[in-house]
Amino acid sequence: MTQQEQTPLTWNHWDEPEGEWMLPGECPVRTNRTLLLEMAARLLFPTVLVFSVYLLVVGHYAPGGGFAGGLVAGLAFVLRYIAGGGAEGAEIGTRLNLRPPLLVGLGLLLAVIAAFAPVAFGRPVLASAKYSADVPVLGHVDLVSSLVLDVGVYLLIIGVVLDLLRSLGSGIERDARESRP
Amino acid sequence: MTTLVTLPVLLPILGAALTVIGSRSARLQRLIGIAVLAVVSAVAAVLLVVADRSGPIVAELGGWPAPVGIVLVADRLSALLLLISTLVTLAVLVYAIDQRITDYGRDTASTTFHPIFLLLSTGVSLAYLTGDLFSLFVAFEIMLAASYVLITRRTNASRIRSGMTYVIISLTSSLLFLTTIALVYAATGTVNLADLSARVAVLPPGLQTLLACMTIVTFGIKAAMVPLHFWLPDSYPNAPAPVTALFAGLLTKVGIYALLRTQTLVFPQDRPSALLLVLAALTMLVGALGALAQNDLNRLLSFLLVSHIGFMLFGLAVFDAAGVAGTALYVVHHITVQATLFLVSGLITRRTGTVAIDQMGGLAQRAPFLAVLFAVPALTLAGIPPTSGFVAKLALLQAGAAAGLSTALVAGVVIVASLLTLYAMVRVWIRVFWGTEKEPLPDADPADELVVGTAATSRPMYAATAGLVAVSLAIAAAAGPLSSVAGRAGVDLTDRLPYVTAVLR
């Protein structure tokens, strides 16, 4: 341990991007902005979010679920981030005054509560109940109580993606900007 | 009662969620962590009493019965190991909090340490309790993913280097584990352990041997069995003392537990296993001899850890109720004592500013209490009567001597390895605690959170270590009831019927 500490920490910057592969928020060079991508991201963002909620809800009987839905929602944020850089996607948590770890914690908490809730009704841990209803527009709807657990997973995954964007995306960019002479 | 079985798995997750949400307050995080682990310890104690009185307690998750659903099973062995593991985790947490590696400074909380620490505890609990091969894989992954964070957290170049070894080796063994599960499922159509015990028995013998060997290799890597041990002395010593103590105390032992469970339940044998006997003897000798060559205190302890994995393998290799009971007892003893020794090593380093044995000296005069804290677990590890190490080794030796010539020979190796352990410990004692007093070295890296080279050590670090020493003394004092519980656990494991009937009903 002691010998290695004498060598200078040259490894420190090996993972820094060569040139910036994600456009920063305040674009110093105007030509680096891609208007096409920015417009596309603006159109796609709400659509992808709606699709992610769809995946979350149908997940019990069809392909989808909290994990898949959360990833798709996370991708919507990734798209905004790539198009707009730090000013859009990565800072979204800051704008909502919500730190990504909080989202992770809330998701986890919701999932654990959903796991314990059946015990209050005298059922085993993680048991699931089903509610059916006829809703005017949507038609016949089957909802299961394990959807709550899926919502927890959904939040958790979005939190993880946002945290990755914050630490690995804008964090690396910031380090690159600061270390540049 | 069945809900109680799920608590050791779910409560730490709940704690992890709360510590992330409450990550503004370091004090709140500490309270949650300690409270959760204390409750889980109490639950584990209740589980042990109930499982010992009235047989395995089975929780069917979501109400789906085995083998379709996932079950959590607390039998004597898993409840016993769960109890001791949680107690050790609690002591390590208290030590870590007081060493101030859990947050930034005293009052600025971090979002990583406490949640990750509690998730590691979830993984360990799930590994002990699960009745299902795939959930065992999930448990290992939770545990390993958490350990990757802990071993590389707030790091420097040398820790990254050793962390990489650890991560790559662990991922390789996980891949192998997954392959094994796929093969087992392809051959039998189930991953439930109780169900497997009947279905594997009707497979062709060659296939059985292949699957058994694959599980031995997979868990052998995790348990650091020679020749798959090389990663351990390279990676563990570089982490902060409490993290190393936790890894050394628990993670390798979970590998041993998985080996014990799968070999006795799924691949039972009616005579001692020659392969495991050879591996056990090699592990004992290579580890003990390796320890003699070390100058770094943590590396020395890591090699001794490898050596003592061999002791536990030996009990399993005997493959009868007495041998398995000896292993169970040895795991209980070793979890406590190995964690204690690493915590003491952390205290020594804090006092002397170094891990190099030849840079220390005369500590017995300057820190007599520390000397006592080292001497007790050191003698326990070597197995001097009347410590818990002696009780556990006696159980192993009796089992080995009773089972035939080959096991009696390896029992001789047990004695040799114990003497080598004693020799290594005496060497450390003479060089570190006797001799001329040396001035503590200055902190090599004053910028990081590990403060070393100071006599100013706050009480809870000593209290946590002393608590673990007390636990190991309590194990020795309660040797009678404990070895009878371990004996009943051994009979359960070799008989297999109590477990299988409880799970499959």
XYZ file of C-alpha atoms in Angstrom:
686
model
C 0.000 0.000 0.000
C 2.786 2.357 0.886
C 4.804 1.902 -2.311
C 1.808 2.589 -4.468
C 0.936 5.778 -2.713
C 4.257 7.322 -3.607
C 3.488 7.210 -7.312
C 1.552 10.265 -8.499
C -2.126 9.752 -9.152
C -1.900 9.665 -12.925
C -4.942 7.416 -13.152
C -7.087 10.270 -12.019
C -7.996 11.550 -15.447
C -7.962 8.485 -17.629
C -11.730 8.372 -17.795
C -12.154 11.971 -18.833
C -13.816 12.357 -22.234
C -11.667 13.436 -25.157
C -13.559 16.496 -26.271
C -17.088 16.810 -25.000
C -19.361 14.047 -26.056
C -22.396 15.606 -24.458
C -23.217 19.211 -25.189
C -23.039 21.441 -22.135
C -25.939 23.653 -21.104
C -24.488 27.057 -21.764
C -23.022 26.323 -25.147
C -19.891 28.445 -25.510
C -19.702 27.541 -29.198
C -23.001 28.216 -30.948
C -22.327 25.733 -33.706
C -22.246 22.920 -31.184
C -26.009 23.140 -30.693
C -28.088 20.720 -32.712
C -31.461 22.349 -33.180
C -32.868 19.269 -34.860
C -32.138 17.107 -31.816
C -33.414 19.765 -29.447
C -36.727 20.010 -31.294
C -37.061 16.239 -31.540
C -36.351 15.884 -27.819
C -39.024 18.461 -27.009
C -41.585 16.496 -29.011
C -40.523 13.072 -27.846
C -40.082 13.778 -24.133
C -43.769 13.802 -23.057
C -44.630 10.986 -25.461
C -41.933 8.717 -24.063
C -43.037 9.526 -20.500
C -46.637 8.552 -21.301
C -45.385 5.350 -22.902
C -43.363 4.573 -19.774
C -46.478 4.937 -17.607
C -48.317 2.638 -20.019
C -45.576 0.024 -19.614
C -45.797 0.408 -15.831
C -49.545 -0.172 -15.703
C -49.839 -3.089 -18.148
C -46.786 -4.778 -16.627
C -48.735 -7.279 -14.545
C -50.299 -9.118 -17.481
C -48.233 -8.023 -20.485
C -44.568 -7.230 -21.171
C -43.520 -4.183 -19.173
C -43.507 -3.427 -15.467
C -41.831 -1.020 -13.111
C -38.295 -1.780 -14.216
C -38.958 -1.498 -17.949
C -41.174 1.557 -17.463
C -38.599 3.239 -15.252
C -35.854 2.629 -17.788
C -37.957 4.066 -20.617
C -38.760 7.137 -18.510
C -35.075 7.395 -17.680
C -34.270 7.308 -21.392
C -36.574 10.292 -21.900
C -34.413 12.217 -19.443
C -31.247 10.949 -21.144
C -32.582 12.262 -24.459
C -33.263 15.696 -22.985
C -29.863 15.663 -21.406
C -28.052 14.825 -24.654
C -30.046 17.433 -26.544
C -29.843 20.189 -23.975
C -26.899 19.223 -21.827
C -26.662 20.179 -18.193
C -29.275 22.902 -18.474
C -32.056 20.455 -19.245
C -31.921 16.801 -18.293
C -29.294 16.616 -15.604
C -30.541 19.650 -13.761
C -34.133 18.517 -13.865
C -33.819 17.199 -10.359
C -32.533 20.556 -9.194
C -35.388 22.376 -10.878
C -37.950 20.223 -9.138
C -35.886 20.739 -5.996
C -35.535 16.980 -5.782
C -32.249 15.170 -5.392
C -32.087 11.883 -7.336
C -31.158 9.870 -4.185
C -34.437 11.032 -2.635
C -36.299 9.485 -5.582
C -34.349 6.253 -5.072
C -35.196 6.250 -1.363
C -38.887 6.977 -1.923
C -39.123 4.216 -4.519
C -37.475 1.725 -2.194
C -39.715 2.790 0.703
C -42.851 2.408 -1.415
C -41.737 -1.062 -2.511
C -41.084 -2.221 1.064
C -44.412 -0.804 2.249
C -46.142 -2.631 -0.598
C -44.396 -5.829 0.501
C -45.520 -5.435 4.135
C -49.031 -4.065 3.482
C -50.721 -7.473 2.946
C -49.710 -8.471 6.496
C -52.134 -5.837 7.814
C -54.937 -7.691 6.002
C -53.855 -11.045 7.337
C -52.233 -12.170 4.102
C -48.619 -13.340 3.656
C -45.851 -10.869 2.857
C -45.832 -9.762 -0.816
C -49.329 -11.193 -1.443
C -51.350 -9.429 -4.115
C -55.025 -8.556 -4.439
C -56.974 -7.755 -7.603
C -59.589 -5.073 -8.222
C -61.718 -5.079 -11.370
C -63.802 -2.164 -12.542
C -65.508 -0.864 -15.658
C -64.204 2.610 -16.400
C -66.122 4.706 -18.993
C -63.315 5.491 -21.411
C -60.815 2.716 -20.771
C -63.318 -0.141 -20.579
C -62.743 -3.097 -18.264
C -59.712 -2.508 -16.039
C -57.924 -5.036 -13.837
C -55.736 -3.435 -11.196
C -53.536 -5.453 -8.872
C -52.146 -4.221 -5.573
C -48.653 -5.260 -6.586
C -48.788 -2.237 -8.903
C -47.700 -0.215 -5.866
C -44.493 -2.241 -5.706
C -43.996 -1.608 -9.419
C -44.465 2.127 -8.903
C -41.742 1.944 -6.266
C -39.403 0.212 -8.705
C -40.356 2.766 -11.383
C -39.395 5.698 -9.148
C -36.200 3.966 -8.036
C -35.028 3.357 -11.602
C -35.753 6.940 -12.663
C -33.790 8.101 -9.623
C -30.854 5.877 -10.566
C -30.810 7.141 -14.167
C -30.979 10.770 -13.020
C -28.205 10.124 -10.531
C -26.068 8.580 -13.266
C -26.682 11.612 -15.475
C -25.763 13.878 -12.591
C -22.610 12.113 -11.486
C -21.280 10.506 -14.655
C -22.706 12.965 -17.201
C -22.633 16.518 -15.933
C -20.066 15.624 -13.249
C -17.502 14.536 -15.844
C -18.298 17.565 -17.997
C -17.819 19.899 -15.053
C -14.512 18.268 -14.150
C -13.400 18.573 -17.766
C -14.328 22.268 -17.873
C -12.616 23.002 -14.576
C -9.394 21.159 -15.373
C -9.075 22.815 -18.770
C -6.471 25.605 -18.709
C -44.468 -16.340 12.838
C -43.942 -16.695 9.084
C -43.870 -12.896 8.766
C -41.006 -12.911 11.241
C -38.832 -14.875 8.788
C -39.116 -12.116 6.207
C -38.080 -9.359 8.641
C -34.282 -9.937 8.497
C -34.512 -9.434 4.728
C -37.064 -6.630 4.512
C -36.148 -4.503 7.545
C -32.636 -3.618 6.314
C -34.147 -2.631 2.938
C -36.601 -0.415 4.803
C -33.667 1.002 6.762
C -31.749 1.607 3.522
C -34.730 3.500 2.076
C -35.097 5.616 5.202
C -31.384 6.409 5.411
C -31.409 7.563 1.779
C -34.459 9.738 2.374
C -33.020 11.054 5.635
C -29.612 11.665 4.110
C -29.643 15.270 5.322
C -29.043 14.153 8.899
C -26.042 12.034 9.804
C -27.449 11.467 13.304
C -30.749 10.113 11.955
C -28.885 7.761 9.614
C -26.811 6.351 12.474
C -29.909 5.842 14.623
C -31.776 4.041 11.830
C -28.820 1.786 11.042
C -28.252 0.729 14.633
C -31.976 0.346 15.377
C -32.601 -1.840 12.335
C -29.683 -4.145 13.079
C -30.659 -4.399 16.749
C -34.229 -5.389 15.813
C -32.969 -7.926 13.275
C -30.685 -9.447 15.939
C -33.664 -9.838 18.251
C -35.729 -11.393 15.452
C -32.898 -13.792 14.667
C -32.717 -14.835 18.317
C -36.458 -15.540 18.357
C -36.158 -17.491 15.102
C -33.357 -19.595 16.554
C -35.364 -20.461 19.679
C -38.498 -21.309 17.708
C -36.646 -23.245 14.986
C -34.813 -25.243 17.638
C -38.029 -26.048 19.509
C -40.440 -26.770 16.679
C -38.520 -27.283 13.454
C -37.920 -25.104 10.380
C -40.128 -22.017 9.932
C -41.144 -21.485 6.331
C -42.472 -18.254 4.804
C -44.079 -18.557 1.397
C -43.675 -15.195 -0.321
C -46.936 -13.913 -1.778
C -48.673 -17.062 -0.524
C -47.306 -19.196 -3.380
C -46.305 -22.636 -2.077
C -42.992 -24.282 -2.942
C -41.691 -25.409 -5.397
C -43.575 -22.869 -7.545
C -43.113 -19.885 -5.271
C -40.102 -18.551 -3.443
C -39.752 -19.629 0.171
C -37.689 -18.293 3.036
C -36.686 -20.998 5.487
C -35.263 -20.498 8.956
C -33.936 -23.780 10.298
C -31.442 -24.229 13.132
C -28.360 -23.636 10.993
C -29.596 -20.538 9.176
C -31.098 -18.953 12.304
C -27.886 -19.573 14.248
C -25.680 -18.026 11.567
C -28.146 -15.182 11.052
C -28.006 -14.306 14.732
C -24.228 -14.245 14.996
C -23.820 -12.421 11.655
C -26.240 -9.678 12.621
C -24.544 -9.195 15.992
C -21.169 -8.839 14.262
C -22.656 -6.449 11.675
C -24.072 -4.312 14.484
C -20.712 -4.119 16.279
C -18.932 -3.272 13.021
C -21.451 -0.512 12.321
C -20.861 1.057 15.744
C -17.096 0.894 15.133
C -17.407 2.354 11.629
C -19.595 5.222 12.835
C -17.089 6.085 15.483
C -14.166 5.824 13.102
C -16.039 8.445 11.087
C -15.865 6.709 7.766
C -19.642 6.700 7.426
C -20.145 10.348 6.621
C -18.207 13.439 5.728
C -16.726 14.729 8.935
C -19.102 14.457 11.852
C -22.300 16.062 10.719
C -22.464 16.086 6.947
C -24.289 12.927 5.960
C -23.399 10.827 2.967
C -25.970 9.062 0.804
C -23.831 5.984 0.319
C -22.448 4.350 3.447
C -25.495 3.581 5.599
C -27.884 2.459 2.817
C -25.205 0.302 1.227
C -24.194 -1.172 4.571
C -27.806 -2.111 5.341
C -28.282 -3.577 1.862
C -25.220 -5.746 2.452
C -26.932 -6.980 5.597
C -30.070 -7.736 3.532
C -27.990 -9.800 1.123
C -26.407 -11.773 3.950
C -29.791 -12.439 5.614
C -31.376 -13.488 2.330
C -28.487 -15.841 1.584
C -28.998 -17.578 4.934
C -32.781 -17.735 4.718
C -33.580 -18.477 1.115
C -34.810 -21.921 0.142
C -34.248 -21.395 -3.537
C -31.102 -21.548 -5.659
C -31.963 -18.520 -7.771
C -32.764 -16.355 -4.744
C -29.414 -17.431 -3.388
C -27.869 -15.966 -6.531
C -29.857 -12.757 -5.999
C -28.686 -12.648 -2.383
C -25.070 -13.012 -3.468
C -25.512 -10.253 -6.018
C -27.057 -7.849 -3.466
C -24.223 -8.623 -1.091
C -21.490 -8.303 -3.732
C -22.881 -5.160 -5.356
C -22.927 -3.542 -1.926
C -19.412 -4.781 -1.199
C -18.094 -3.295 -4.474
C -19.224 0.107 -3.252
C -17.820 -0.348 0.243
C -14.400 -1.561 -0.941
C -13.882 1.259 -3.463
C -15.638 4.060 -1.606
C -13.636 7.305 -1.227
C -10.657 5.690 -2.628
C -7.100 6.038 -3.766
C -5.153 4.335 -6.536
C -4.114 1.266 -4.558
C -7.667 0.655 -3.352
C -8.970 0.953 -6.907
C -6.381 -1.591 -8.016
C -7.270 -4.113 -5.338
C -10.958 -3.337 -5.755
C -10.719 -4.213 -9.445
C -9.293 -7.654 -8.592
C -12.149 -8.201 -6.200
C -14.852 -7.044 -8.608
C -13.549 -9.084 -11.533
C -13.171 -12.264 -9.470
C -16.621 -11.830 -7.955
C -18.240 -11.215 -11.327
C -16.540 -14.318 -12.725
C -17.854 -16.453 -9.901
C -21.329 -14.931 -10.314
C -21.257 -15.843 -13.994
C -20.280 -19.383 -13.076
C -23.056 -19.494 -10.486
C -25.625 -18.392 -13.063
C -24.369 -21.031 -15.507
C -24.687 -23.665 -12.788
C -28.252 -22.587 -12.031
C -29.109 -22.765 -15.739
C -27.684 -26.292 -15.970
C -29.465 -27.392 -12.793
C -32.742 -26.006 -14.100
C -32.234 -27.620 -17.511
C -31.564 -30.983 -15.877
C -34.301 -30.943 -13.234
C -36.827 -28.205 -14.027
C -36.706 -26.645 -10.573
C -34.502 -24.340 -8.548
C -36.123 -24.949 -5.169
C -33.491 -26.566 -2.947
C -35.879 -28.946 -1.192
C -37.354 -30.030 -4.511
C -33.864 -30.401 -5.995
C -32.807 -32.783 -3.251
C -35.187 -35.413 -4.654
C -34.787 -34.593 -8.330
C -30.993 -34.464 -8.505
C -30.791 -37.908 -6.904
C -32.344 -39.535 -10.007
C -29.993 -37.824 -12.498
C -27.155 -39.817 -14.135
C -24.141 -39.989 -11.750
C -21.837 -38.145 -14.184
C -24.189 -35.202 -14.396
C -24.563 -35.161 -10.614
C -20.792 -35.005 -10.220
C -20.533 -32.183 -12.758
C -23.192 -30.098 -11.007
C -21.677 -30.786 -7.581
C -18.218 -29.750 -8.815
C -19.605 -26.571 -10.379
C -21.229 -25.542 -7.101
C -18.003 -26.339 -5.243
C -15.989 -24.139 -7.614
C -18.550 -21.318 -7.524
C -18.855 -21.170 -3.757
C -15.180 -22.072 -3.393
C -14.241 -18.802 -5.093
C -16.568 -16.872 -2.786
C -15.274 -18.685 0.286
C -11.617 -18.297 -0.806
C -10.820 -22.007 -0.897
C -7.303 -22.880 -2.105
C -6.508 -22.806 -5.087
C -9.236 -20.192 -5.640
C -8.129 -17.971 -2.765
C -5.522 -15.738 -4.443
C -7.811 -12.712 -4.720
C -8.548 -12.444 -1.010
C -5.222 -11.388 0.572
C -4.857 -8.956 -2.333
C -8.155 -7.162 -1.959
C -9.458 -7.295 1.611
C -6.540 -5.611 3.454
C -6.809 -2.379 1.490
C -10.289 -1.432 2.675
C -10.860 0.482 5.953
C -10.764 -1.782 9.035
C -14.527 -2.096 9.662
C -15.214 -2.904 6.012
C -12.478 -5.549 5.990
C -13.818 -6.936 9.265
C -17.299 -7.238 7.801
C -16.084 -8.866 4.588
C -13.726 -11.246 6.392
C -16.317 -12.110 9.015
C -19.355 -12.535 6.807
C -18.837 -12.738 3.058
C -16.544 -15.761 2.941
C -18.680 -17.470 5.571
C -21.781 -17.005 3.437
C -19.867 -18.909 0.753
C -19.213 -21.683 3.269
C -22.885 -21.657 4.284
C -23.961 -21.983 0.630
C -21.527 -24.849 0.183
C -22.811 -26.524 3.339
C -26.456 -26.137 2.322
C -26.104 -27.272 -1.292
C -23.708 -30.138 -0.640
C -25.701 -31.656 2.205
C -29.168 -31.029 0.769
C -28.724 -31.490 -2.981
C -25.561 -33.564 -3.402
C -25.441 -35.740 -0.264
C -22.758 -38.403 0.147
C -22.584 -41.247 2.619
C -18.811 -41.276 2.993
C -16.155 -38.553 3.364
C -15.512 -36.659 0.141
C -11.902 -37.186 -1.005
C -11.930 -34.041 -3.163
C -13.108 -31.809 -0.324
C -10.672 -33.424 2.129
C -7.709 -32.643 -0.140
C -8.947 -29.106 -0.754
C -9.479 -28.574 2.976
C -5.972 -29.772 3.850
C -4.441 -27.589 1.108
C -6.446 -24.559 2.217
C -5.384 -24.968 5.838
C -1.690 -25.348 5.020
C -1.347 -22.774 2.237
C -3.167 -20.149 4.290
C -1.190 -20.774 7.474
C 2.191 -20.890 5.696
C 1.300 -17.785 3.700
C 0.513 -15.960 6.928
C 4.019 -16.639 8.277
C 5.595 -14.759 5.373
C 3.631 -11.537 5.847
C 4.808 -8.287 7.344
C 1.534 -6.420 6.742
C -0.761 -7.165 9.700
C -3.924 -7.136 7.580
C -2.430 -9.412 4.942
C -1.335 -11.797 7.687
C -4.870 -11.894 9.060
C -6.231 -12.420 5.533
C -3.999 -15.459 5.021
C -5.124 -16.830 8.382
C -8.701 -16.301 7.220
C -7.964 -18.462 4.162
C -6.374 -21.082 6.389
C -9.414 -21.263 8.641
C -11.770 -21.607 5.671
C -10.016 -24.979 5.348
C -11.159 -25.961 8.850
C -14.770 -25.379 7.865
C -14.327 -27.278 4.589
C -12.893 -30.167 6.576
C -16.041 -30.517 8.677
C -18.141 -30.554 5.535
C -15.807 -33.052 3.845
C -16.371 -35.567 6.651
C -20.011 -35.575 5.516
C -21.639 -36.923 8.643
C -23.782 -35.242 11.276
C -20.832 -34.671 13.622
C -18.641 -33.139 10.928
C -21.352 -30.801 9.656
C -22.174 -29.804 13.231
C -18.469 -29.060 13.779
C -18.471 -26.821 10.707
C -21.574 -24.979 11.934
C -19.939 -24.389 15.300
C -16.700 -23.335 13.652
C -18.478 -20.828 11.405
C -20.161 -19.244 14.447
C -16.831 -19.001 16.270
C -14.884 -17.815 13.262
C -17.304 -15.072 12.145
C -16.887 -13.464 15.556
C -13.176 -13.875 16.040
C -12.042 -12.930 12.543
C -14.122 -9.750 12.552
C -12.741 -8.918 16.006
C -9.147 -9.357 14.861
C -9.602 -7.002 11.914
C -11.231 -4.424 14.178
C -8.296 -4.741 16.587
C -5.910 -4.369 13.650
C -7.735 -1.128 12.816
C -7.195 0.054 16.409
C -3.510 -0.883 16.254
C -3.088 1.010 12.989
C -4.816 4.018 14.466
C -2.350 3.916 17.334
C 0.826 3.255 15.332
C 0.051 4.847 11.975
C 1.111 1.775 10.037
C 0.145 -1.780 9.134
C 3.757 -2.954 8.829
C 4.571 -5.231 11.763
C 8.288 -4.352 11.798
C 7.434 -0.678 12.307
C 5.543 -1.359 15.521
C 6.747 -2.308 18.988
C 6.115 -2.033 22.692
C 2.404 -1.464 22.376
C 1.698 -3.547 25.497
C 3.074 -0.777 27.687
C 1.462 2.138 25.924
C -1.908 0.519 25.305
C -2.488 -2.371 27.686
C -6.227 -2.585 27.013
C -5.521 -2.903 23.292
C -3.088 -5.711 24.090
C -5.825 -7.589 25.952
C -8.244 -6.998 23.077
C -5.704 -8.548 20.700
C -4.595 -11.406 22.934
C -8.048 -12.881 23.567
C -9.165 -13.255 19.919
C -5.622 -14.297 18.896
C -5.663 -17.180 21.380
C -9.243 -17.941 20.379
C -8.271 -18.172 16.719
C -5.416 -20.512 17.557
C -7.816 -22.657 19.586
C -6.273 -22.540 23.049
C -8.599 -23.950 25.723
C -10.971 -22.732 27.116
C -11.806 -20.363 24.237
C -14.532 -20.840 21.630
C -11.862 -21.816 19.090
C -10.982 -24.817 21.205
C -14.620 -25.881 21.463
C -15.095 -25.641 17.694
C -11.806 -27.369 16.850
C -12.509 -30.154 19.313
C -15.834 -30.809 17.575
C -14.055 -30.973 14.205
C -11.255 -33.214 15.484
C -13.680 -35.638 17.146
C -15.722 -35.855 13.940
C -12.559 -36.389 11.885
C -11.105 -39.023 14.157
C -14.353 -40.985 14.237
C -14.933 -41.091 10.476
C -11.983 -43.186 9.292
C -8.297 -43.134 8.432
C -8.320 -40.488 5.692
C -10.271 -37.979 7.788
C -8.097 -38.742 10.799
C -5.049 -37.847 8.674
C -6.590 -34.522 7.688
C -7.505 -34.013 11.357
C -3.734 -34.116 11.907
C -3.420 -31.285 9.387
C -6.002 -29.375 11.459
C -3.678 -29.613 14.459
C -0.641 -28.549 12.401
C -2.527 -25.580 10.961
C -3.704 -24.586 14.449
C -0.104 -24.640 15.697
C 0.985 -22.553 12.704
C -1.812 -20.102 13.512
C -0.583 -19.928 17.078
C 2.970 -19.356 15.829
C 1.854 -16.535 13.527
C -0.101 -14.925 16.351
C 2.788 -15.212 18.795
C 5.075 -13.583 16.216
C 2.672 -10.682 15.909
C 2.443 -10.448 19.691
C 6.208 -10.372 20.193
C 6.869 -7.818 17.484
C 3.907 -5.532 18.029
C 3.292 -5.648 21.757
C 6.692 -6.478 23.212
C 10.100 -5.051 22.413
C 11.213 -1.451 22.344
C 8.546 1.182 22.063
C 8.449 2.915 18.706
C 7.040 6.333 17.973
C 3.828 6.245 15.899
C 4.304 7.084 12.244
C 2.567 10.191 10.935
C -0.641 9.833 8.915
C 0.440 8.827 5.402
C -2.595 10.456 3.842
C -3.916 13.217 6.119
C -6.480 14.229 3.511
C -8.570 11.071 3.696
C -11.114 10.229 6.352
C -8.972 7.575 8.044
C -7.133 9.178 10.927
C -4.111 7.093 11.925
C -1.034 7.500 14.062
C -2.887 8.962 17.033
C -3.477 7.831 20.579
C -6.785 9.685 20.614
C -9.274 6.902 20.086
C -12.810 7.412 21.186
C -14.513 4.896 23.408
C -17.176 3.372 21.124
C -14.491 1.886 18.818
C -13.027 0.085 21.814
C -16.493 -0.731 23.118
C -17.548 -2.335 19.822
C -14.366 -4.416 19.698
C -14.663 -5.369 23.358
C -18.298 -6.298 22.714
C -17.231 -8.763 20.038
C -14.553 -10.183 22.330
C -17.297 -10.629 24.914
C -19.461 -12.413 22.327
C -16.661 -14.851 21.559
C -16.147 -15.449 25.292
C -19.901 -15.977 25.608
C -19.696 -18.575 22.846
C -17.070 -20.387 24.894
C -19.151 -20.060 28.069
C -22.280 -21.331 26.322
C -20.331 -24.127 24.630
C -22.656 -26.808 25.983
C -26.013 -25.530 24.711
C -24.405 -24.144 21.566
C -22.786 -27.392 20.538
C -25.997 -29.263 21.221
C -27.866 -26.845 18.929
C -25.101 -27.256 16.339
C -25.316 -31.020 16.815
C -29.063 -30.961 16.143
C -28.435 -28.711 13.124
C -25.911 -31.264 11.851
C -28.434 -34.071 12.222
C -31.038 -31.940 10.408
C -28.655 -31.291 7.542
C -27.550 -34.873 7.009
C -31.044 -36.251 7.599
C -32.528 -33.706 5.131
C -36.102 -34.784 5.911
C -37.012 -31.972 8.376
C -36.040 -29.315 5.849
C -37.637 -30.998 2.839
C -40.921 -31.826 4.570
C -41.180 -28.335 6.074
C -40.706 -26.681 2.681
C -42.746 -29.023 0.473
C -45.390 -29.848 3.109
